[in-house]
Every structure is written in C-alpha cells, then in structure tokens.
XYZ file of C-alpha atoms in Angstrom:
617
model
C -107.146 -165.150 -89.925
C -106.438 -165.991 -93.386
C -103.434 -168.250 -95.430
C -101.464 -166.582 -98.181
C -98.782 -168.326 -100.862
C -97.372 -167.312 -103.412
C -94.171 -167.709 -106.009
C -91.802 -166.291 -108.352
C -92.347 -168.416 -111.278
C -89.360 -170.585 -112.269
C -88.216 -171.416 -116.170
C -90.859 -174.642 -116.539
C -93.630 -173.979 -118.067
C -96.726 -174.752 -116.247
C -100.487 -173.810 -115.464
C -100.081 -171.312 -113.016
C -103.876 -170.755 -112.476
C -104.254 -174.510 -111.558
C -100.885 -174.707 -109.493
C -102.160 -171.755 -107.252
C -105.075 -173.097 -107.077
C -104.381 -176.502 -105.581
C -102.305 -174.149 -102.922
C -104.527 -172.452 -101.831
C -106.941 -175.451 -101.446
C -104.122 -177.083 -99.360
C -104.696 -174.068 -96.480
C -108.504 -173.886 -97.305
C -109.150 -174.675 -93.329
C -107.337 -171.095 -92.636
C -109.835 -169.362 -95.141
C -113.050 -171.037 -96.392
C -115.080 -168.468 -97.086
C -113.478 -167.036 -100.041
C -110.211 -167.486 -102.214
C -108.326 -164.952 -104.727
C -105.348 -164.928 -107.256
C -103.032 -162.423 -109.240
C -101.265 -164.224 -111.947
C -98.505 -162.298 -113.678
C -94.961 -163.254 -115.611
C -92.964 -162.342 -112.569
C -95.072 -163.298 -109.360
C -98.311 -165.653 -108.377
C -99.993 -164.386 -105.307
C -103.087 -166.728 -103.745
C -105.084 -166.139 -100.847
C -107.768 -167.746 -98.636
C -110.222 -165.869 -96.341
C -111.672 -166.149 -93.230
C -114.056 -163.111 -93.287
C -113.724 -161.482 -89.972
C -113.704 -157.570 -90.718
C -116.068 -155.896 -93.435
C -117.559 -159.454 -94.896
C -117.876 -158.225 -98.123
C -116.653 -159.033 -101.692
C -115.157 -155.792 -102.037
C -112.864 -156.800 -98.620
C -111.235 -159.885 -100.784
C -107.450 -160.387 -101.316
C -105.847 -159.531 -103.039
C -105.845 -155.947 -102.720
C -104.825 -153.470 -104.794
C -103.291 -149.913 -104.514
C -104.680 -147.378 -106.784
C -102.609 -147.849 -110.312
C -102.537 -151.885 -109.069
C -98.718 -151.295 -109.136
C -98.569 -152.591 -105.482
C -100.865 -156.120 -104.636
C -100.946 -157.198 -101.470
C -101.925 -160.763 -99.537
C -102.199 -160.808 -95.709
C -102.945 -162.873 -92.905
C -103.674 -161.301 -89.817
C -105.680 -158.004 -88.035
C -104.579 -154.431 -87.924
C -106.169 -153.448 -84.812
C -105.466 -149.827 -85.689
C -106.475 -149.620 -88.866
C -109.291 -147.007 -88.199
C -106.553 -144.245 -87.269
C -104.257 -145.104 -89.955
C -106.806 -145.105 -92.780
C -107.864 -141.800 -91.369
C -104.153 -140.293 -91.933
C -104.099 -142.066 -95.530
C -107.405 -140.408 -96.632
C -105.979 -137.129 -95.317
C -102.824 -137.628 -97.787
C -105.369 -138.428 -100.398
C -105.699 -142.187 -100.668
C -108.893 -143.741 -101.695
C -110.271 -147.100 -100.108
C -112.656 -149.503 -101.846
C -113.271 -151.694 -98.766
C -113.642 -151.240 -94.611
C -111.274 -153.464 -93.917
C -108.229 -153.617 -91.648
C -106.117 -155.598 -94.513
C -106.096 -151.825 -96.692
C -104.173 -149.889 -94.736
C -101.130 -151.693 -95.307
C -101.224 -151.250 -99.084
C -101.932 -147.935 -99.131
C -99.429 -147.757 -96.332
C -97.126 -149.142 -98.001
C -97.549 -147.054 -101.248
C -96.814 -143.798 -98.970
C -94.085 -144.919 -96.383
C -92.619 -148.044 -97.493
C -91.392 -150.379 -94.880
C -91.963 -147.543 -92.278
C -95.603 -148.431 -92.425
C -94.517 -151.566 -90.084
C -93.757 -148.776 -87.384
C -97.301 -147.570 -87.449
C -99.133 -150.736 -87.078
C -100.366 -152.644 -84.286
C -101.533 -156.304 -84.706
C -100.548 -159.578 -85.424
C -99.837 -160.028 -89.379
C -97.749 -161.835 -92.313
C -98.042 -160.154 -95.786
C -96.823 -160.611 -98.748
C -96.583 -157.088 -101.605
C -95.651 -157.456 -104.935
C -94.274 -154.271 -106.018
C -94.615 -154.412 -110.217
C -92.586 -151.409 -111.269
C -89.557 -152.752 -109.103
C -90.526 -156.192 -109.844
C -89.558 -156.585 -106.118
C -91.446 -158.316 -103.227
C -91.940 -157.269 -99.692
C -92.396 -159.811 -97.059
C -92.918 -159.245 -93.314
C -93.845 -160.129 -89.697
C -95.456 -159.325 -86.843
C -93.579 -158.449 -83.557
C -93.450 -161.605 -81.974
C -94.296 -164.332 -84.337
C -97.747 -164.850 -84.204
C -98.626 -165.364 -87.456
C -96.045 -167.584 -88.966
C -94.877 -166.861 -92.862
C -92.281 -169.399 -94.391
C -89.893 -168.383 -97.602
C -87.355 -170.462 -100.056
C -86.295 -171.792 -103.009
C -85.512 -175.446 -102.656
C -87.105 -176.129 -106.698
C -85.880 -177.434 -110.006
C -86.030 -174.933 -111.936
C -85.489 -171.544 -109.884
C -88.872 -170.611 -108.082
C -89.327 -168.949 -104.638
C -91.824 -169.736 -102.278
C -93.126 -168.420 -99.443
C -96.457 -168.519 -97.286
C -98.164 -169.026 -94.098
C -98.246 -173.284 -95.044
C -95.599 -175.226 -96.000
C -97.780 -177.828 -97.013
C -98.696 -175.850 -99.777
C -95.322 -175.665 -101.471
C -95.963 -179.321 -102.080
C -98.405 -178.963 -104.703
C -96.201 -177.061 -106.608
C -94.382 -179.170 -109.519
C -91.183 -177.265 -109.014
C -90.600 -178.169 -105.039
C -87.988 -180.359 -104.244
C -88.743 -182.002 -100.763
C -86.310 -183.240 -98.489
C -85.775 -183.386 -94.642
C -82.983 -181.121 -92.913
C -80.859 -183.230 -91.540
C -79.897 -180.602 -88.944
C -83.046 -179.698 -87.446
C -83.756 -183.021 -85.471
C -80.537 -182.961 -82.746
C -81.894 -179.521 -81.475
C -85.611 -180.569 -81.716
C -84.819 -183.809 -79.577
C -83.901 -181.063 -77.005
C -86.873 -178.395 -77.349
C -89.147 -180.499 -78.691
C -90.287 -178.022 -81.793
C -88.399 -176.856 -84.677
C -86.051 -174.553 -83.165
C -83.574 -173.844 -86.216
C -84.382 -170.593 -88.620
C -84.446 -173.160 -91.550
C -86.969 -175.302 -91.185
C -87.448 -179.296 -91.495
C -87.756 -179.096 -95.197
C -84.111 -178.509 -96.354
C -84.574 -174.535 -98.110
C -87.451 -173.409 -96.728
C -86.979 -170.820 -93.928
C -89.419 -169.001 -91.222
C -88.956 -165.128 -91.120
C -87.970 -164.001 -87.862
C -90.495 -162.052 -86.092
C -90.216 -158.289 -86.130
C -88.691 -158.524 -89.287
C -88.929 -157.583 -93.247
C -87.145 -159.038 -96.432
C -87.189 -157.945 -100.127
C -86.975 -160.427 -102.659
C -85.860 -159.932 -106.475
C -85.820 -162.774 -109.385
C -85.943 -165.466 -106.923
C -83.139 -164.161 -104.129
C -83.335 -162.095 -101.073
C -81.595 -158.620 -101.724
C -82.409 -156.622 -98.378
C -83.503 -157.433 -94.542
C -84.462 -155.204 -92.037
C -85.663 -155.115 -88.226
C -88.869 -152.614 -87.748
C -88.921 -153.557 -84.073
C -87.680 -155.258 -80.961
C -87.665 -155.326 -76.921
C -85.834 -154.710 -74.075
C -86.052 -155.120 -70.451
C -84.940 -151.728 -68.663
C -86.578 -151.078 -65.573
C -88.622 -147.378 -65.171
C -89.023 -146.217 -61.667
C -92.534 -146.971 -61.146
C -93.548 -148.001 -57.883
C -95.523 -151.464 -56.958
C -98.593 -149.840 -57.214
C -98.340 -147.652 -60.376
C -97.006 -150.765 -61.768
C -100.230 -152.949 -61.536
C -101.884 -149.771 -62.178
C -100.548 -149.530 -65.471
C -101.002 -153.252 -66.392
C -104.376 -153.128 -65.576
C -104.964 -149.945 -67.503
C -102.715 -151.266 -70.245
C -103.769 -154.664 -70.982
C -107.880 -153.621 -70.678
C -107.017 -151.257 -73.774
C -105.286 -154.269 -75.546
C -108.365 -156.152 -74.923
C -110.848 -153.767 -76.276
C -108.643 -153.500 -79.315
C -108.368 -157.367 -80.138
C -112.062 -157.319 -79.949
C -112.582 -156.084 -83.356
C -114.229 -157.807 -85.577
C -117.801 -158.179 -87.863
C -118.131 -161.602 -86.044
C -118.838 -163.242 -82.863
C -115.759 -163.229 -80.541
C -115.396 -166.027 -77.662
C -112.495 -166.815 -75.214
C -110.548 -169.563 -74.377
C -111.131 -169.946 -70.148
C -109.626 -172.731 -68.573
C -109.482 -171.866 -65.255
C -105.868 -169.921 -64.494
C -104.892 -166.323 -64.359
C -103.917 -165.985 -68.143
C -107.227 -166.601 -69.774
C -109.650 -165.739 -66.526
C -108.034 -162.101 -66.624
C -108.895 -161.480 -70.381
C -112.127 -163.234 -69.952
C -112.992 -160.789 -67.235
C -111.781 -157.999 -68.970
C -113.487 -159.029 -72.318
C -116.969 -160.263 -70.890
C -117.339 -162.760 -73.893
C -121.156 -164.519 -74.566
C -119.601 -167.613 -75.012
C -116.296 -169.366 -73.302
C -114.377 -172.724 -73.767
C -112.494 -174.727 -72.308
C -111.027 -178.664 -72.661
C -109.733 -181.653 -69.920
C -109.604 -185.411 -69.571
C -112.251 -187.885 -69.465
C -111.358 -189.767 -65.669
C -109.013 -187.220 -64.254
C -109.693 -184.324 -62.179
C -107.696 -181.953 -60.855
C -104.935 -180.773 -62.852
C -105.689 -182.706 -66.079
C -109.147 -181.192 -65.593
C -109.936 -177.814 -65.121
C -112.891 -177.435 -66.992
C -115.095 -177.329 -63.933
C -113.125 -173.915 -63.095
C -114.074 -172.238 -66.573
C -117.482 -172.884 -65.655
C -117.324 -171.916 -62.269
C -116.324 -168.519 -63.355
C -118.410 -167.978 -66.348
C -121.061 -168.619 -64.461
C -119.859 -166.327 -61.590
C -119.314 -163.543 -64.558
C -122.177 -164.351 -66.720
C -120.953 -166.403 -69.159
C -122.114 -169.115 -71.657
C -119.676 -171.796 -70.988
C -118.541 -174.583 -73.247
C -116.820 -177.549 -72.288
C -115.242 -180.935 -73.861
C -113.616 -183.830 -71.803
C -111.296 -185.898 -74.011
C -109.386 -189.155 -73.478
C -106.479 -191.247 -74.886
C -108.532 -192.732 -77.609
C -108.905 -189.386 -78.949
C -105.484 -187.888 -77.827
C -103.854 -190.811 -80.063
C -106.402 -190.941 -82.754
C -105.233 -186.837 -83.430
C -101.393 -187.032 -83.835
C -101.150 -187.569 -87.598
C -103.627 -185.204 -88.075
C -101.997 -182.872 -85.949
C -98.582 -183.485 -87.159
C -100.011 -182.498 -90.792
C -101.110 -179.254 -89.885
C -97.975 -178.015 -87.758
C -95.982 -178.457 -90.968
C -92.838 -179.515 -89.161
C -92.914 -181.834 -86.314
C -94.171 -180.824 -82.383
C -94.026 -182.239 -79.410
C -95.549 -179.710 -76.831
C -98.495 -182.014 -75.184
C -101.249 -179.924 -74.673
C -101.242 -179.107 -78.687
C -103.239 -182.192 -78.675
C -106.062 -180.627 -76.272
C -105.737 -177.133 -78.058
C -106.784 -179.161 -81.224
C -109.775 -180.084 -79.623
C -110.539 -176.788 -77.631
C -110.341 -174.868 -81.217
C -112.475 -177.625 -82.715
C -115.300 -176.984 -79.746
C -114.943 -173.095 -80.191
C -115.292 -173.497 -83.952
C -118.937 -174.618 -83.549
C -120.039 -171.206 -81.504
C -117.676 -168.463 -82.528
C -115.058 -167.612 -85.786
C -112.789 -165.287 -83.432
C -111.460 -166.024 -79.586
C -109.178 -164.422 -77.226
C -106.344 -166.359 -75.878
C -104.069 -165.814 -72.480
C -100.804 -166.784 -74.237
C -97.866 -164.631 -73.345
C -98.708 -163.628 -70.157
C -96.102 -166.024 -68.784
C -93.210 -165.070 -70.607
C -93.361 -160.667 -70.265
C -94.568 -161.035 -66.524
C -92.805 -163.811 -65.102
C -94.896 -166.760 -65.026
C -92.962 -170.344 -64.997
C -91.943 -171.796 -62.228
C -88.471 -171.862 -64.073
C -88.191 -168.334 -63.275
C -87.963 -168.601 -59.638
C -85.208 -170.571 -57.690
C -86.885 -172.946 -55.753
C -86.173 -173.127 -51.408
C -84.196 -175.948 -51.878
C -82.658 -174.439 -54.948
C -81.749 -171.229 -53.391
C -80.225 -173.224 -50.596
C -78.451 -175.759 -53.426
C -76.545 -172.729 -54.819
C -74.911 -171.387 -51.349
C -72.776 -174.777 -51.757
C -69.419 -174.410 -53.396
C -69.386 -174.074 -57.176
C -67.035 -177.026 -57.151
C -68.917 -179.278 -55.067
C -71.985 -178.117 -57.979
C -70.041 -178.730 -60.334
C -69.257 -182.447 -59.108
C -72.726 -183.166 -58.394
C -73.900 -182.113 -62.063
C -71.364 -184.845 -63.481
C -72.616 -187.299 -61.321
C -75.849 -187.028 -59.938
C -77.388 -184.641 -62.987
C -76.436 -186.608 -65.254
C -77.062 -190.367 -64.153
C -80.484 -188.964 -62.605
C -81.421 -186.104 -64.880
C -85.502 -186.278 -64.161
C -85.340 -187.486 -60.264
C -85.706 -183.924 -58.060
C -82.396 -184.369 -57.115
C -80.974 -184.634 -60.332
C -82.975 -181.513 -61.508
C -81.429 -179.923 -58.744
C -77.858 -180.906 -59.061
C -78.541 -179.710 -63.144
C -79.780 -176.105 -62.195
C -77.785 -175.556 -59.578
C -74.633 -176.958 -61.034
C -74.350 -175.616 -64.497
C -74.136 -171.961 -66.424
C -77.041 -170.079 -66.731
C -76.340 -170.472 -70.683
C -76.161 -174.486 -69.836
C -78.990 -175.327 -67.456
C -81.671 -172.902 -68.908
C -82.472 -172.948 -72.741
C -86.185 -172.243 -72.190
C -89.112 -174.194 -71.019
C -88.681 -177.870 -72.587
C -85.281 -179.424 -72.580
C -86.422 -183.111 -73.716
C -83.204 -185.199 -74.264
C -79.544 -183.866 -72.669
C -77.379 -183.454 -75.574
C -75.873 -186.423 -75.297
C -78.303 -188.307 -75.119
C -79.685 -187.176 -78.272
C -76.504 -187.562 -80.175
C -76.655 -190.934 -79.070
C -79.816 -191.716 -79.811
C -79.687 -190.029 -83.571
C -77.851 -191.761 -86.488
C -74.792 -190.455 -87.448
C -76.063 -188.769 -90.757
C -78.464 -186.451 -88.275
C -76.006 -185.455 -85.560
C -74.743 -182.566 -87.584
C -77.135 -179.858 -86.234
C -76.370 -177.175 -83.588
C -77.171 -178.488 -79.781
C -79.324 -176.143 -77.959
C -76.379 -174.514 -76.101
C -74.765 -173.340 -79.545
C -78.311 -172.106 -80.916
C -78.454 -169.895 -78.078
C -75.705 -168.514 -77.009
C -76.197 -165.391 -79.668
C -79.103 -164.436 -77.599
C -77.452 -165.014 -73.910
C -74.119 -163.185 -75.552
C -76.329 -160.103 -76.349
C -77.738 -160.302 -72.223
C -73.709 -160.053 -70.978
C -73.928 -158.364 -67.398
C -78.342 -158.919 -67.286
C -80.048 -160.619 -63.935
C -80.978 -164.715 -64.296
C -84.508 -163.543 -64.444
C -84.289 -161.096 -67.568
C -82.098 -163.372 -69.192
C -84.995 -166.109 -68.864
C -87.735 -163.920 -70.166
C -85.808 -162.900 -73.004
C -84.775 -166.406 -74.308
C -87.973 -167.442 -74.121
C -89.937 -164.602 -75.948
C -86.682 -164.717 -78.734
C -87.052 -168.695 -79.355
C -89.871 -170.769 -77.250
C -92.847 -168.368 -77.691
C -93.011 -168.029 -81.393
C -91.441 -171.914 -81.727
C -94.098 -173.606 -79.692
C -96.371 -171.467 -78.207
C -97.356 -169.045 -80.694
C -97.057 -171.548 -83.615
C -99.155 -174.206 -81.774
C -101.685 -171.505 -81.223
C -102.010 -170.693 -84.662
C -101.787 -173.955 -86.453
C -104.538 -175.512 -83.888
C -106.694 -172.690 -84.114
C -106.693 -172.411 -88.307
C -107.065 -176.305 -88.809
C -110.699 -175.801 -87.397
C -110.787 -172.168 -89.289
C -110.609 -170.280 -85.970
C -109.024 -167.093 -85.115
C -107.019 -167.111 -82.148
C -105.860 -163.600 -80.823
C -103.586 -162.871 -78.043
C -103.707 -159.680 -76.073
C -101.112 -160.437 -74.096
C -99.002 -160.004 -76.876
C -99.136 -156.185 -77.709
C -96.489 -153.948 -78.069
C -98.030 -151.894 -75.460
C -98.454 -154.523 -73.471
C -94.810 -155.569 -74.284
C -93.280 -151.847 -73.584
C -95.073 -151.876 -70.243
C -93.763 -155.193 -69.372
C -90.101 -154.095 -70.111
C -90.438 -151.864 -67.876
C -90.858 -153.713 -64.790
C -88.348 -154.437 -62.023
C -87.081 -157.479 -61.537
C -89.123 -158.215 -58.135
C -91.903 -156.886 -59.731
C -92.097 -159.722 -62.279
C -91.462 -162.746 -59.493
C -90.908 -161.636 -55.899
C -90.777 -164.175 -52.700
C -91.269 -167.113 -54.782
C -94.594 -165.874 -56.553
C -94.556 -165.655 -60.331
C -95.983 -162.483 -62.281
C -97.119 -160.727 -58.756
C -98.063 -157.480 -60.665
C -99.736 -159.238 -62.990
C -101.772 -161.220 -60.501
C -102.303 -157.918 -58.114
C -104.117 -155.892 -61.421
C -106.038 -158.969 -61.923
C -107.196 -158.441 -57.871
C -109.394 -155.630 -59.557
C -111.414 -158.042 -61.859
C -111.500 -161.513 -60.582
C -112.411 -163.683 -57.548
C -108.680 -164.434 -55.271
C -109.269 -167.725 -56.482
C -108.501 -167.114 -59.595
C -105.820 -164.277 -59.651
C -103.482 -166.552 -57.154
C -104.452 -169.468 -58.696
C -100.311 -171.738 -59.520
C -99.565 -171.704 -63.091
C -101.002 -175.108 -64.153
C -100.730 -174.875 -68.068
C -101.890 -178.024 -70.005
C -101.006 -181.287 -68.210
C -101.679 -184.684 -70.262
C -101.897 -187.937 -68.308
C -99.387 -189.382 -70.894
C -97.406 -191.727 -68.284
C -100.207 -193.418 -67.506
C -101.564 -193.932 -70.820
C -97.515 -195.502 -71.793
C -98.139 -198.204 -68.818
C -101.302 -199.409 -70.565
C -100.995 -202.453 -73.214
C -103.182 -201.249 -76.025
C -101.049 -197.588 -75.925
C -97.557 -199.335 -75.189
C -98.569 -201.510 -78.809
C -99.454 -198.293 -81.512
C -96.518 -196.790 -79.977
C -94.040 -199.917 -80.646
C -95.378 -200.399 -84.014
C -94.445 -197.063 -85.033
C -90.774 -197.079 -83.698
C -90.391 -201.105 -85.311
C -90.959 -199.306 -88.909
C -88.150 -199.814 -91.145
C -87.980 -196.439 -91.748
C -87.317 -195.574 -87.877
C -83.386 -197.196 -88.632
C -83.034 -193.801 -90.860
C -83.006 -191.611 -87.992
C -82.702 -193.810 -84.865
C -80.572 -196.428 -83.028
C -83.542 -198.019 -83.117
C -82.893 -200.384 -80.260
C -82.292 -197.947 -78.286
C -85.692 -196.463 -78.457
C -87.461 -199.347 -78.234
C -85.918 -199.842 -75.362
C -87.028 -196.832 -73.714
C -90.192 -197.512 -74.581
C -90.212 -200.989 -72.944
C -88.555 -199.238 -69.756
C -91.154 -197.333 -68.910
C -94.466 -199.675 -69.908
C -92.526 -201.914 -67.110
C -91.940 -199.030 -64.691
C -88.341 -199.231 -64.795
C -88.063 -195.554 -65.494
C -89.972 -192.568 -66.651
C -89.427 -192.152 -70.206
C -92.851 -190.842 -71.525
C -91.239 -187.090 -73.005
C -88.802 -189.107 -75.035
C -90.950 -191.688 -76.360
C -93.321 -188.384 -77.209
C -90.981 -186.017 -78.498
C -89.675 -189.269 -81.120
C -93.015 -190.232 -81.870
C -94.436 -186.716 -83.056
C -91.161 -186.613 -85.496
C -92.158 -190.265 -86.920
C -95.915 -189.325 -87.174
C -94.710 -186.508 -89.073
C -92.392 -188.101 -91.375
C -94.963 -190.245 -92.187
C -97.454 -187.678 -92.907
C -94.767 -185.807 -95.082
C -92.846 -187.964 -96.286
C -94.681 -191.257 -97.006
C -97.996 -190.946 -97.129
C -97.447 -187.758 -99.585
C-alpha cells in the first residue's frame, strides 16, 4: 500500500517542489517509509511508500522506463509480477528493482493499456507519458484501491490521487460541497454518485482507464468486467473448484518482504482465509460489556488457538466509538456512515502494532451469496403468493407509515419492484423522507432508484438473486466496503488485501448456479461446503453476523443523546437540514418513542465531516 498525487500544472506560478511536497505529507499515514517526486513543465507526480516488496531504495517511486520517457506512481500489489517480468526480460527490458510496482512500466512501454489484461492485483497508477505529453490513469477490477481525478482550480490544473485531502494543499483547488451527492447518501449512507462530495473531483470507476491531455480527459476505456452465466458444474465440482480456487488466491496475496497477519473475527469470511493462510499473528475487535454479537472476539481466539495461532484482541466502547468520528470522517475523504468503520479503525490500529500487511474476508458475501437480503425470508416467500394488488396496498400503507417494524419491512419487499425495494445493502432514509429532511438547495441529486436503474436496465430478463449480486459488486462494494477497508487500514499505515476479490476468484463465482450461491434459505452454501475441508462446522455454518455496534443503546444514554444534539443545534446544520426536524428525531428515540439511531448516524457522519472539511480546514 502506498498514496500517489499528482497534477498538471495550471498558469500560476508557484513552488511546485513545496506544493507536492505538503501533498504528499497530507497521505504520509499510507506511506511513511519513504516519499518521491518528478517535477516537470507539464506534470508533478508525488508518491509515498509503504515498503512491502523489495525494501530497497532502488524499489522507490517513481519509476522509470528505460529512456525515462514513461514515469510511473502506483498504489497497490501485482501479485503476478514474477511471470510478467519474466516475459518483459525475454522482449529485452531491463529492471533496476525486484519489485511488483516495475512491471507495469515496462508493461506499459510494450503493450500499452493491454498491460491491464495481464495483471492480477489490486492497483491505482498514475503514467506520465513525456513524448505524448499524455497521462494514463487506471484501476483495479473492483475498486479496491480508490484513485480520485478533476479540475475544480483557478487557474486550469488537474488533479488526481488516491487522497482527496491532498488536493487541498494545493493553492489552485477550489473547494466546495456537491450539492447533489447528499439526497442519495441519506439513502446508502456513503458517497454513491461518480462525482464525489467535492464539486469536480471524480472517482474512476473500477475496471477502468482514462487518458488525460493539457488538463482534460481525451479517451476512456474498460479492460475488464463480470458476468454471472452459469457453467454446468455439478454441486460438488463446484465447491471443489472454490476450494481449489480461492487457496491459490490466498497463496498469491501472501506476497510480500514483510510480516503478513489476518483479520479473524469469528465468521466464515475471515476464518476460511485464516485457515487457508495459517498466519503467526491474527486480530480481531468487539465491545467492552456486550457479548454475543457485538463481541466475537472470543471466537477469533477460539480458533487461532484451535489452528495455532497468535491471537490479538481489542474490546472498545462508546467513549472510544465517539471520540473516533472526526478522525474517521477525515480520512474517508467524503462522508460514511457504515458502523462498523468505526471498529475497523481500531482493528487496523491493533494490527498495525504486529504486522504491515493482513488478509481480509471482504467480498465473500457479495460473489457467493452471503446477505440475508439475498434470500426471501419464510414469511417473505409466503408474503409474495398474495395478490400484487393487495402488495401493492400494503406498501402505501403499512411500508410506508412503519418502514423499520418487521411488518413494514415486509410489506416494502414484498410490495415493491425489484428495482424499488432492493438498491443494495443500506437503504437509510426512504426517498421521501430524505427530500424532506434536506433543504431545498440539496434536493437536486438523483434518488437511489434513478442512480440505479442503468445497472438493473443492463440485468433485463436476470433471476432476483443475480440481479442482487450484481448491484452490489457495481455500487456497494467499492462505495462502502472496499473504500472503508482501505481508508481504515492506510490511516494506521496498514495493508489490507482481499482474496476474495480475485478475478479468478470472480470468474469462478460467475459461474455458479443460482441454488448454488443460496439454496433452502442458506447463504453462500458452496462457499460454506469448501470451507467443510478446512475449518471446524462451527465455523463454516456459522450466520453471517458482520459488524454490529450497540448504537441504540448508546442514543438512550444522556451523556451520548448531549454530543449528538450539540452537533445538529450548530448554525451551520440550517444549511443542509430542516433542522427541527432532526432534532426531533433525535429526541424520539433518547425517549423511546421510536427507533431512529441509522438516521441520527447517517446525518451525523455528514456534519462531522463538514466540519472536518469544511470548517476546521
């Protein structure tokens, strides 16, 4: 894991070496153990390491090909960079350094944007081509590493990077919140628009490429993408293959010059790469005073000590969960309101201490099946043999008055359009409720319905279940999951890497039936049959639990129900918010009248991060 940035000058005249510099030191949590420039009339590249493969000086960024016509930055690992420098030293290419970061400008230098078809990994890099004056930006397949691009300046310069805290420090940068971003990211509770929540500055879609040329964007490609078609392979050669398949993943995201740990908390996801990985050391994170499911750390050590593992552990409560939001908020860059990135902060910080590299279950869920979303419920099943009419009636009037009561849950999945009642894992605030929460300046964005329905016109004529998977992999996986991962993980200079997410692992996954994804209401059965082979029944059966916070409780208590009112009484709150309005959610539930904690949440992240961004800075 490393940070790049870098710009295309604009017509002010400043000190670039000094400019760059304070970028780069804005990231310097994603690389502290070395930094690097290139400074020239038409492009400033910087770069901060965190050494991981070939720790030498000679491995530094950025890298060069050999007439230094071609200099590249990159964040991320190759894992097949051994075979692929092999083929460029057969076509006569000379390397400098054993690292993975190398290949790709070499690769580059001999097949262009084809060399994105040869890689496997997780990357965003930046090359500056000098002779075209043109640069090359891409990213990996599914978003892992994030890379952001515009030009919202004064004077003509493009940005881009793996921060977009660093394009503060630039002179040039002209901040200023999107005004359409907050309606949809009431509903999914991250930033779910392709412009971000800095008005001009943009995330590159995953899987893709983009040239840039004095300051605009003059091609885009796709190198890669997914989709679903079942293969006739039988139940058994099925969770043959995804054993076989995802043990070879493993091995390959082992890599490294370091120590490697593994995330472990106790459920299918991370206990099947643990026990394919054998680690020294594992971690995992839960809640002072709760057991159960807000505490599952007892489970990670149950099985690392069952496999012969060193096991970590931290316990956390709401004096720390609090006490992290601003600086949490800072380092997602745009606000986020997925819970358990609050304990993933800590579990990075805890794995920081022992190891600079760990393996991480995320993914599993959405290529195999995993939520509980997935799967129609009994009484759901039953729900849907009623009359679409009768549905229909019950949405307007039960879904809607009741829209978090079972029943109301029920009369919203079971009485709406696919495209309606499912736009991925978190749906926060009904539409209309956020419209009528949001002043009228901010209403203007898409609703969730309208960003999707690209994505569900492109699955015309696909099953409920494929449809799921694919929405979810195409927004909510690099949105929250992947982006949470990565911004937790560097804030405590960490390296998280995902197995899961491979695209061998992905081509094997697209290849499953239906029913072998969820059959007779059990999520990812294949997946949890091939784990059969390598851990306990415990463990491979174990219900998706994911990362439960005990926020309700913590909203009925005095001293919580206080910070939180300050914060929405700010006279900045009046900007975004019918202010009385969410005050008066908040007072709901500290009385018990209703359960409002995911809306008080989801408003309070923004607000943290507007103060981060926006007034403190």
């Amino acid at each position: 894991m490393c940070g790049i940035v870098g710009y295309m000058p604009g017509v002010r005249e400043i000190d670039h070496q000094t400019v760059i510099g304070e970028m780069c030191d804005a990231m310097v949590h994603r690389g502290p153990d070395s930094d690097g420039t290139f400074i020239s009339d038409k492009m400033v590249l910087g770069f901060r390491r965190l050494s991981i493969i070939d720790l030498r000086d000679e491995a530094d960024q950025p890298l060069f090909n050999k007439d230094k016509s071609l200099a590249l930055i990159f964040n991320g690992e190759i894992y097949n960079y051994k075979a692929l420098r092999s083929e460029l030293v057969d076509l006569g290419y000379e390397f400098i350094s054993e690292t993975d970061s190398e290949v790709l400008v070499h690769g580059y230098d001999a097949w262009g944007d084809g060399v994105l078809q040869k890689v496997r990994g997780m990357f965003a890099f930046a090359i500056w081509d000098a002779r075209k004056e043109e640069l090359f930006l891409a990213r990996d397949f599914f978003g892992i590493k994030p890379l952001y691009y515009g030009a919202p300046s004064d004077d003509g310069s493009f940005f881009f990077g793996s921060e977009i805290k660093c394009f503060l420090k630039h002179p040039a940068f002209q901040k200023e919140v999107n005004a359409k971003a907050l309606r949809p990211y009431l509903t999914f509770q991250y930033p779910a628009t392709e412009e971000t929540f800095f008005k001009g500055i943009y995330k590159l879609t995953p899987g893709t490429w983009m040239k840039v040329k004095d300051g605009s964007v003059i091609a885009r490609g796709r190198y890669w993408d997914f989709n679903y078609r079942a293969a006739d392979l039988s139940d058994d050669e099925a969770v043959s293959a995804i054993g076989e398949t995802l043990r070879e993943s493993v091995r390959a995201h082992q890599m490294a010059d370091v120590k490697v740990g593994a995330f472990l908390s106790g459920g299918i996801d991370s206990s099947f790469i643990t026990a394919l990985f054998r680690p020294e050391e594992t971690f995992s994170v839960g809640f002072k005073d709760y057991d159960g499911v807000f505490n599952e750390t007892n489970l990670g050590a149950r099985l690392s000590e069952l496999l012969g593992f060193t096991h970590h552990k931290r316990l956390i409560d709401a004096d720390d969960f609090f006490g992290a939001l601003p600086v949490i908020q800072y380092h997602m860059d745009e606000p986020q309101s997925n819970l358990s990135s609050v304990p993933l902060y800590f579990l990075a910080q805890l794995a920081s201490e022992h190891v600079k590299v760990v393996l991480s279950g995320e993914g599993a869920d959405e290529l195999f099946g995993g939520y509980d979303s997935y799967m129609d419920t009994p009484h759901l099943a039953l729900y849907k043999r009623l009359p679409a009419f009768v549905r229909r009636g019950l949405y307007r009037t039960v879904g809607k008055s009741f829209p978090h009561s079972r029943l109301g849950d029920l009369a919203v999945r079971g009485g709406q359009p696919l495209r309606e009642s499912f736009v991925g894992q978190a749906k926060i605030f009904p539409d209309d409720e956020a419209l009528a929460l949001l002043k009228p300046a901010y209403r203007s964005g898409p609703s969730a319905v309208e960003l999707l329905a690209p994505y569900y016109d492109s699955l015309s004529g696909r099953d409920e279940l494929t449809c799921k998977q694919v929405i979810d992999i195409r927004t909510w996986l690099p949105g929250d999951i992947l982006l949470k991962a990565d911004k937790m993980s560097s804030a405590h200079s960490l390296e998280l890497r995902v197995p899961f997410l491979d695209k061998e692992v992905m081509r094997l996954a697209s290849r499953l039936k239906p029913d072998q994804r969820v059959k007779d209401g059990v999520a990812k059965i294949s997946l949890r049959k091939a784990a059969l082979a390598e851990l306990p029944e415990e463990w491979a059966k174990r219900p998706k639990v994911g990362f439960p916070v005990p926020l309700r409780d913590w909203l009925h208590q005095e001293k919580y129900y206080l910070a939180v009112k300050e914060i929405f009484s700010r006279p900045y709150v009046s900007t975004f918010f019918d202010q009385e309005k969410l005050l008066g959610y908040l007072q709901e539930h500290y009385e018990g009248k209703a359960l409002r904690q995911r809306y008080i949440y989801t408003v309070l992240c923004f607000l943290i991060w507007y103060d981060e961004y926006f007034v403190k800075r």
